[in-house]
Coordinates of C-alpha atoms in Angstrom, one line a residue:
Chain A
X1 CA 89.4 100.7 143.8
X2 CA 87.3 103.8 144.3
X3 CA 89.1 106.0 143.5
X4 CA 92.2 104.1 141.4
X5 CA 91.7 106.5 137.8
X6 CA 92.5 109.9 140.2
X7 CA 95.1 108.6 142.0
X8 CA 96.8 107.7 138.8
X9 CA 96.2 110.9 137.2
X10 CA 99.3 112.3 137.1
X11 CA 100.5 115.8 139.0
X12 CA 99.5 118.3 136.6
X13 CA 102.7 119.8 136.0
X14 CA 104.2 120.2 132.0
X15 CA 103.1 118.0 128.8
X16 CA 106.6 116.2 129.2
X17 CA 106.2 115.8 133.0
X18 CA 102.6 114.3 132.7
X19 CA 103.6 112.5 129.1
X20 CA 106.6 110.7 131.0
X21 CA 105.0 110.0 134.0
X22 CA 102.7 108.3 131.9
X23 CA 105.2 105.9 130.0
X24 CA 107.0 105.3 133.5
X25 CA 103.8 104.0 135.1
X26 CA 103.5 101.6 132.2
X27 CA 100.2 103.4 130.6
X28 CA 99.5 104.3 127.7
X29 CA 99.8 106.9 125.5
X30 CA 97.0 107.7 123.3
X31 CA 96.4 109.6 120.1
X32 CA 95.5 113.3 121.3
X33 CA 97.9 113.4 124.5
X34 CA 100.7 115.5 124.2
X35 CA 104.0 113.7 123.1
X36 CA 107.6 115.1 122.3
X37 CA 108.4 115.6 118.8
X38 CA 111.0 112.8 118.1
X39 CA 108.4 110.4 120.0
X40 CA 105.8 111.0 116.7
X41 CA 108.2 110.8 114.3
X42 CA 109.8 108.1 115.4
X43 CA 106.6 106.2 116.1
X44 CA 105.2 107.3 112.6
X45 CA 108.5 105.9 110.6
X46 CA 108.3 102.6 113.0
X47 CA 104.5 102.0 112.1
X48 CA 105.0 103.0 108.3
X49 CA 107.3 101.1 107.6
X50 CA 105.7 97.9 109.4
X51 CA 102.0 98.6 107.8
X52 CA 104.0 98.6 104.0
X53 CA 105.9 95.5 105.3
X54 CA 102.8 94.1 105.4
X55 CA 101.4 95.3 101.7
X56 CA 104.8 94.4 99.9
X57 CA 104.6 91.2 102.0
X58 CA 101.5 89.9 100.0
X59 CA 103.7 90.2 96.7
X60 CA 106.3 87.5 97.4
X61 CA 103.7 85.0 98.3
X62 CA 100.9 86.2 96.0
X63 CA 103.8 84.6 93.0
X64 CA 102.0 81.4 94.1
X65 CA 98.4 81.9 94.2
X66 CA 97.5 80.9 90.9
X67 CA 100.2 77.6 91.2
X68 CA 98.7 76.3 94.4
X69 CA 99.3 73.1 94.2
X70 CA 95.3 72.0 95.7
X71 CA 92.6 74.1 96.5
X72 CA 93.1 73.3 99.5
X73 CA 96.9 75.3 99.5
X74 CA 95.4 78.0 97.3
X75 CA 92.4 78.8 99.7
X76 CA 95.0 79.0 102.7
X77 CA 97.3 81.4 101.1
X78 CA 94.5 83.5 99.5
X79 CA 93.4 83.4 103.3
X80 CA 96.7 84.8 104.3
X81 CA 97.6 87.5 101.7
X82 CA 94.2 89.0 102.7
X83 CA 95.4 89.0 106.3
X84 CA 98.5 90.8 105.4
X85 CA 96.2 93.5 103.2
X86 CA 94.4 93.9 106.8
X87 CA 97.6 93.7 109.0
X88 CA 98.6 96.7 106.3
X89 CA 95.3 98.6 107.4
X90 CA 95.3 98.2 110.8
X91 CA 98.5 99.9 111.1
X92 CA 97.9 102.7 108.3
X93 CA 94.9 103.8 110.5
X94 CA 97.4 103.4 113.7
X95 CA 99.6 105.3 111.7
X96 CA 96.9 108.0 111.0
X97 CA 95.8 108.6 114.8
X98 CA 99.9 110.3 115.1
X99 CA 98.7 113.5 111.9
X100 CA 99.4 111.5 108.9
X101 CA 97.4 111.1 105.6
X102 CA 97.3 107.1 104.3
X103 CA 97.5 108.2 101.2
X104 CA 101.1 110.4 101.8
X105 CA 102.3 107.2 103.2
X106 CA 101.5 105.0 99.9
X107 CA 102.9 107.8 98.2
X108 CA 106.1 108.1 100.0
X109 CA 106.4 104.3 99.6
X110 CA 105.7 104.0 95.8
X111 CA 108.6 106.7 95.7
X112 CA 111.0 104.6 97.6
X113 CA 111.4 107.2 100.2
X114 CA 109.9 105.0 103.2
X115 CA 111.1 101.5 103.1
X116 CA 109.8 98.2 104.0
X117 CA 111.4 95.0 105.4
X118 CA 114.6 93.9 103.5
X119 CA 113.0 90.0 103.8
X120 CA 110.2 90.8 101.2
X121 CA 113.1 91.2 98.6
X122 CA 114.1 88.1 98.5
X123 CA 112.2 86.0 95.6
X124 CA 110.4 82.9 95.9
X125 CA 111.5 80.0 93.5
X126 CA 109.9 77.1 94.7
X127 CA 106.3 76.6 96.7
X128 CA 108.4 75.2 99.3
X129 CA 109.0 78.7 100.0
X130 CA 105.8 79.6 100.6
X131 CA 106.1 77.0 103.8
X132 CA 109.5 78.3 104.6
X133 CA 108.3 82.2 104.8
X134 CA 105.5 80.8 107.1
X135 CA 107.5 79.3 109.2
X136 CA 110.5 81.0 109.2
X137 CA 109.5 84.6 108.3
X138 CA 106.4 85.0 110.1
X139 CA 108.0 83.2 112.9
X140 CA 110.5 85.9 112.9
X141 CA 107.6 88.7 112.6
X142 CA 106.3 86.9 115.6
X143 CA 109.0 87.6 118.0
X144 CA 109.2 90.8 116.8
X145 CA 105.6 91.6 117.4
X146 CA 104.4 90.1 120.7
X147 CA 106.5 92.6 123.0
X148 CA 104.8 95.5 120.1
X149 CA 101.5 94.1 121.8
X150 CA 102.8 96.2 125.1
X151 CA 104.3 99.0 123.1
X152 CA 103.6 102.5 125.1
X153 CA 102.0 104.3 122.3
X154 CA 98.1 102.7 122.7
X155 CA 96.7 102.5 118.8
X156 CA 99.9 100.5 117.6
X157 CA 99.9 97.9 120.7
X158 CA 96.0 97.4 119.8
X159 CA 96.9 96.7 116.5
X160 CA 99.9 94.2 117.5
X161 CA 96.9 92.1 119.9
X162 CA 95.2 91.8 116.7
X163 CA 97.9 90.9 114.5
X164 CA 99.6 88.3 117.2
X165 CA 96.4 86.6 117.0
X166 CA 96.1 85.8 113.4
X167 CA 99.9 85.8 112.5
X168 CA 100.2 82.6 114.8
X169 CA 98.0 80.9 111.8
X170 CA 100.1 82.1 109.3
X171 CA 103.1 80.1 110.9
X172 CA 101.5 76.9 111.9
X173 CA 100.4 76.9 107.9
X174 CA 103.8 77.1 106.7
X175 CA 105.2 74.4 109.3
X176 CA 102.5 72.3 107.9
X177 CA 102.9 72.7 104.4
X178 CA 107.0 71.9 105.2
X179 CA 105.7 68.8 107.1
X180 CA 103.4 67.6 104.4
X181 CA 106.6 68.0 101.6
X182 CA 109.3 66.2 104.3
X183 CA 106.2 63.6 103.9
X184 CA 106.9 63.4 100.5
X185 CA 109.5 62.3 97.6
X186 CA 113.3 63.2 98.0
X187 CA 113.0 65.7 95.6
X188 CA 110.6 67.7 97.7
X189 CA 112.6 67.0 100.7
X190 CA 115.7 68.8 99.4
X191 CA 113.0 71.3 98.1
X192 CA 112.4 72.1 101.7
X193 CA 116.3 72.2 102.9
X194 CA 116.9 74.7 99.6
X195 CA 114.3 77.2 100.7
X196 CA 115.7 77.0 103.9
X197 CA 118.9 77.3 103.1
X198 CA 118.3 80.5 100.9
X199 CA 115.6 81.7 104.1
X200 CA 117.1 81.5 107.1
X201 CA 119.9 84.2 106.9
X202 CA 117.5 86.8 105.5
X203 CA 114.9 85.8 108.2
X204 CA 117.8 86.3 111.1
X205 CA 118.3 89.8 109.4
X206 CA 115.0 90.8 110.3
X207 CA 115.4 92.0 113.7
X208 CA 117.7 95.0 112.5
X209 CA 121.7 95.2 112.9
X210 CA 123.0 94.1 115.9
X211 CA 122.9 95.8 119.5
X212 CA 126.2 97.9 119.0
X213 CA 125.0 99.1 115.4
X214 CA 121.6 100.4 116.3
X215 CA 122.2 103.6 118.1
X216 CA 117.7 104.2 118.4
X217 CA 117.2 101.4 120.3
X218 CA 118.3 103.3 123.7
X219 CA 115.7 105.8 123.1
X220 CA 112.8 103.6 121.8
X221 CA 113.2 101.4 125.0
X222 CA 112.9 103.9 126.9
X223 CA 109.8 105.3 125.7
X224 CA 108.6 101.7 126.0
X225 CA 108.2 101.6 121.9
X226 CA 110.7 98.5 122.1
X227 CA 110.8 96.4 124.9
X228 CA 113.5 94.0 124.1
X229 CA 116.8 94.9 122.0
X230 CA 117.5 93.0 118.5
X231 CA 119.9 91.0 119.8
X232 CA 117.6 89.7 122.6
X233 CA 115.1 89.0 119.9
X234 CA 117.1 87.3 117.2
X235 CA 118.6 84.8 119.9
X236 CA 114.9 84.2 121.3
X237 CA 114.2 83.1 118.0
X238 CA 116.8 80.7 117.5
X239 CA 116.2 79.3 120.3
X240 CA 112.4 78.7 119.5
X241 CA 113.6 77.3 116.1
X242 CA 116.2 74.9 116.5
X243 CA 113.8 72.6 118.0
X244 CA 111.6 73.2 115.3
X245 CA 114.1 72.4 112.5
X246 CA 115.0 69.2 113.9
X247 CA 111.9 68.1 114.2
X248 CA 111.5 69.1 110.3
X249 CA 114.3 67.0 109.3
X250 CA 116.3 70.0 108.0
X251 CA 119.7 71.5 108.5
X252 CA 119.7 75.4 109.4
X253 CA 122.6 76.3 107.4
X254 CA 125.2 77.8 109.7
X255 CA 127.9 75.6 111.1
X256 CA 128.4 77.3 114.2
X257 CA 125.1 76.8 115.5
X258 CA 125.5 74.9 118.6
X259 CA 123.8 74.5 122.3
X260 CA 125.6 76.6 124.6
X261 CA 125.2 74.3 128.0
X262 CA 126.3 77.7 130.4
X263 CA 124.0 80.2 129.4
X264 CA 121.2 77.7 127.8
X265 CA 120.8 79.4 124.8
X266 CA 122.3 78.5 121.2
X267 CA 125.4 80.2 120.3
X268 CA 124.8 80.9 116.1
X269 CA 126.5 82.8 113.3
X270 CA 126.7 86.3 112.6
X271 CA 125.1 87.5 109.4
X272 CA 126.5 89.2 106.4
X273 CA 125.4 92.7 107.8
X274 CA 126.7 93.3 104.4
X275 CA 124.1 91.8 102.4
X276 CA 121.8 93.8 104.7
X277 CA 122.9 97.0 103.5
X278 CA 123.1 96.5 99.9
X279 CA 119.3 94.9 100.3
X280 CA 118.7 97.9 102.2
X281 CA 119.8 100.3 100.0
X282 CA 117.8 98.6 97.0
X283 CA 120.0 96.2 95.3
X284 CA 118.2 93.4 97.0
X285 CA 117.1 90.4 94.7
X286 CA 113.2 91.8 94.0
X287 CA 113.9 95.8 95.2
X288 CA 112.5 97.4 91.9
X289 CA 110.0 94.9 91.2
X290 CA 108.4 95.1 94.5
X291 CA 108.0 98.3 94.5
X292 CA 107.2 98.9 90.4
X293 CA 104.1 96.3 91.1
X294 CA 103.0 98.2 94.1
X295 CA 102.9 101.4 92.1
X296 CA 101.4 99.9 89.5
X297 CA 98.4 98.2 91.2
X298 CA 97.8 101.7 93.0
X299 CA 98.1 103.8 89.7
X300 CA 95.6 101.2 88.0
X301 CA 93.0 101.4 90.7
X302 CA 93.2 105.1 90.4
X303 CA 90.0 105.3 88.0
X304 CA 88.0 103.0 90.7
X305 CA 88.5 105.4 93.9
X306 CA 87.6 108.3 91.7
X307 CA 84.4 105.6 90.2
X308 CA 83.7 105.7 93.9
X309 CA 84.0 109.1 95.0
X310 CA 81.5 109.7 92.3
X311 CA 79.2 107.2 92.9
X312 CA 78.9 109.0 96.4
X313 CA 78.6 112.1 95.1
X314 CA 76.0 111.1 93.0
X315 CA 73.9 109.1 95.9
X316 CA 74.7 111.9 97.9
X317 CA 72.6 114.3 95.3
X318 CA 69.6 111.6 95.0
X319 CA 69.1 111.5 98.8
X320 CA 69.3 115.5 98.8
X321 CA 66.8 115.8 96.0
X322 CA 63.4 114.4 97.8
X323 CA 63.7 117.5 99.9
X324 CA 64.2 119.9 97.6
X325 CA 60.9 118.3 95.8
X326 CA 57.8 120.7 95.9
X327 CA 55.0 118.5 97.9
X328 CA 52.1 117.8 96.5
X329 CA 50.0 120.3 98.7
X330 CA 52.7 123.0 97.3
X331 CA 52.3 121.4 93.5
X332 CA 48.0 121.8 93.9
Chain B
X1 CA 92.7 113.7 87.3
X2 CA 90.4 114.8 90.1
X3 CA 92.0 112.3 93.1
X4 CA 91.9 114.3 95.7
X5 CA 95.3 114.0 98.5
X6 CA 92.4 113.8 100.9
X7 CA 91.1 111.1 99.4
X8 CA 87.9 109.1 101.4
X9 CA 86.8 110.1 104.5
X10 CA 88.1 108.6 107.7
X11 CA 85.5 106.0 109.5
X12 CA 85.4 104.9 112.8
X13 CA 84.7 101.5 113.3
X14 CA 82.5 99.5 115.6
X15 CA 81.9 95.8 116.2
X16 CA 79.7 94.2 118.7
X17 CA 81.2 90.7 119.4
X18 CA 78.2 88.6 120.2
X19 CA 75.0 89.5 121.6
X20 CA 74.4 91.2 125.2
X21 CA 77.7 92.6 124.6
X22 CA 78.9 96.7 124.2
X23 CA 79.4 97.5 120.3
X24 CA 83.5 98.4 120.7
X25 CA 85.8 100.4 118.7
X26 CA 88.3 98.7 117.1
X27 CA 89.8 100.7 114.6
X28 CA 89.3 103.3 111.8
X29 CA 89.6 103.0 108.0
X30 CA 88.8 104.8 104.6
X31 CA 85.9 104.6 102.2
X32 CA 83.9 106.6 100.1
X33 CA 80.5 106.6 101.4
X34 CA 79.0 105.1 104.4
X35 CA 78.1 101.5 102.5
X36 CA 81.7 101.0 101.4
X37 CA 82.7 101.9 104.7
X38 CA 80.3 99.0 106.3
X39 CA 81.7 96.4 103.9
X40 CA 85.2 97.2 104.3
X41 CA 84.8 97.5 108.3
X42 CA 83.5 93.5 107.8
X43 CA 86.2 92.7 105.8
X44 CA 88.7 94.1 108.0
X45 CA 87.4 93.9 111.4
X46 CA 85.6 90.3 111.0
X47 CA 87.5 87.8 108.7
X48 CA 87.2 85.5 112.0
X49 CA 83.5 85.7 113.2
X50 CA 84.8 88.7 115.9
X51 CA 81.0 90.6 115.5
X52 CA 77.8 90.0 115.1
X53 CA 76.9 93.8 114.4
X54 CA 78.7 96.8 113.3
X55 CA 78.5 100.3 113.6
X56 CA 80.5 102.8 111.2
X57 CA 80.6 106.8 111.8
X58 CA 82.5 109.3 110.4
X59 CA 85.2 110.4 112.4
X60 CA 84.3 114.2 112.2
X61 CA 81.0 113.2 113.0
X62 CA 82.5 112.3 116.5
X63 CA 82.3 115.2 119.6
X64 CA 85.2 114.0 122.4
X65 CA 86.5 116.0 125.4
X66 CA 90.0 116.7 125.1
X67 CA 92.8 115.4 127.0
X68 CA 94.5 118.4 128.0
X69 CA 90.6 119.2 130.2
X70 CA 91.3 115.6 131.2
X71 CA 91.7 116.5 135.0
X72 CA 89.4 119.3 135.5
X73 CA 86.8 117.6 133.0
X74 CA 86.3 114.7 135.2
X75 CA 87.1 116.5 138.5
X76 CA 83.5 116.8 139.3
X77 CA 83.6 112.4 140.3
X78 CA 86.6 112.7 142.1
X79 CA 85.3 114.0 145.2
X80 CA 82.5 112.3 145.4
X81 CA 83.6 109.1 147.4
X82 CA 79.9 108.6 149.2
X83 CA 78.8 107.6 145.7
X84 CA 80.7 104.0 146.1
X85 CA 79.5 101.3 148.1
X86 CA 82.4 101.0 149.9
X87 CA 82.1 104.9 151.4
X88 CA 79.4 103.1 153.9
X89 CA 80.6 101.2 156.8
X90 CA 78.3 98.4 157.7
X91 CA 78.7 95.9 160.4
X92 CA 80.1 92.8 159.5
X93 CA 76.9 90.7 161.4
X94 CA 74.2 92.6 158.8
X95 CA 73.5 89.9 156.3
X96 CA 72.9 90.1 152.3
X97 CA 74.3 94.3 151.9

């Protein structure tokens, strides 16, 4: 209505009156408005940590580019890694609109002092896991993502909308390329059920310890950063899964897995939070070589940014020069 | 080595998603010089046909009013009811207005 943007501007009372007035009216907050401390920081670990998610993430996949089995399969998953590069710089610029540098935040993960999703540590034998991390690990990614889409801080929700979009590709590729190898001989079959077998704990594992071990969430919901706890999450995405495997032909690898008639949910396993922690703390499966190649492909593109930077400077210089240039009525 | 902690310059980024549309921001990102900044802005911003044009500006090239004059920037509107259509009370019988 008329006059619908003043009514909703808040009292002018303090930052942290207006700022929570704000998040209670389910706006959103945007990069210049005043925000508590602990609401940044949080925000800026949260978003880090996501955007190199995304970088590392093109490493356990990119293993397979060059053993595509048809150009068909290579041309998908060159398709895909190059979403994840631009999943990585969407949220490095969200990233950037809270006072950080990009280039602090590679540095900080090169020096293993900002970590990155525990999944992407995991190796990837067989091209079956290339499916399998579709499917499975972007399905998880999914879930996690779609309530980020209403997240109360306005740069990182925009770059969720675009992310949700193109992440649903990356999953419907994977549950093809499963489809297509259940299709085939036996030995691709139990291809499949291996990848899953080795994926499906680490993908559960992605939402983050359960409820009663993650003292943040509280806070983040409250600011609206999380909208759902881990719990809720992890059990939404059994539940969207089950299905999915049985209509696969595979066997999700935990016996206790089983349809819960009272509260229409499946009741599942608990992971080893154990294996978590030591993944966590670096002794994953991939830990040091994850993050040697990604210091390695930054410190070997070193001498092209400066190429660039250069090349600027020099254009720069050429367009300045026809100026300085005496004209011909000055030269006569 | 002469790599600067700065590094590139921060661009703005705008795409226009198909004619008779508003160009639109959509998000920042880092190049050297305002061609690099124009490919990578397609690269990033359009892997999926999303524009048809793009705009790319340096983001200290940009002049924006600050959110803390939020309320007494935009104060001068908020008074000013008669200049909505619905200020004007018409009889319901007057056709076409």
């Amino acid at each position: 209505m008329v006059t619908a943007e003043v009514a909703e501007a808040v009292p002018a009372q303090t930052p942290e009156d207006r700022f929570d007035a704000v998040i209670a009216a389910e706006q959103r907050i945007e990069p210049r408005d005043w925000m508590p401390d602990a609401y940044r920081a949080t925000l800026i670990r949260q978003i880090a940590q996501h955007a190199h998610s995304e970088i590392i993430g093109m490493q356990p996949e990119g293993n397979w580019l060059t053993r595509a089995p048809s150009l068909r399969r290579k041309a998908i998953l060159l398709a895909k890694a190059q979403d994840e590069a631009g999943h990585g710089l969407y949220l490095y610029a969200a990233a950037e609109t809270l006072g950080v540098d990009r280039a602090e935040l590679t540095e900080k993960l090169i020096s293993g002092r900002q970590k990155y999703s525990s999944i992407f540590n995991y190796p990837t034998l067989t091209f079956a896991d290339v499916g399998v991390i579709g499917w499975l690990v972007d399905g998880a990614a999914i879930c996690n993502q779609v309530p980020l889409c209403r997240c109360s801080y306005g740069p990182y929700a925009r770059a969720m909308v675009r992310i949700c979009k193109e992440e649903s590709f990356h999953q419907r590729q994977g549950y093809e390329l499963l489809m297509t190898l259940m299709r085939g001989t036996d030995a691709q079959r139990r291809m499949v059920q291996d990848a899953v077998d080795r994926w499906w704990w680490p993908s559960l594992m992605m939402f983050g310890p359960s409820d009663a071990e993650s003292p943040n969430t509280a806070r983040s919901m409250a600011w609206r950063i999380k909208r759902h706890t881990n719990d809720e999450l992890r059990q939404r995405f059994v539940d969207m899964t089950v299905p999915q495997a049985e209509h696969l032909g595979v066997t999700l690898p935990d016996p206790e897995l089983s349809w819960n008639e009272e509260r229409g949910g499946w009741d599942f396993g608990e992971p080893d939070w154990s294996e978590l922690t030591r993944v966590i703390h670096g002794q994953g499966p991939c830990n040091a070589q994850r993050v040697d190649r990604r210091r390695a492909a930054h410190e070997d593109g070193a001498w092209v940014r400066e190429a660039a930077v250069a090349y600027a400077a020099k254009r720069a210089a050429e367009q300045a020069a026809p100026a300085e240039r005496p004209t011909p009525e000055q030269e006569n | 080595m002469t790599e600067s902690k700065a590094g590139w310059p921060l661009y703005e980024v705008f795409v226009r998603p198909r004619r008779g549309l508003n160009h639109v921001h959509v998000g920042s990102l880092h190049a050297s010089d305002d061609r690099m900044a124009l490919l990578a802005a397609r690269d990033l911003y359009t892997r999926r046909n999303e524009g048809v044009s793009l705009w790319v500006v340096r983001s200290d090239a940009i002049t924006a009013s600050t959110p803390d004059e939020r309320d007494p920037f935009f104060e001068p509107s908020g008074d000013k009811v008669y200049r909505h259509p619905t200020f004007y009370d018409i009889p319901e019988d007057v056709p076409h207005i």
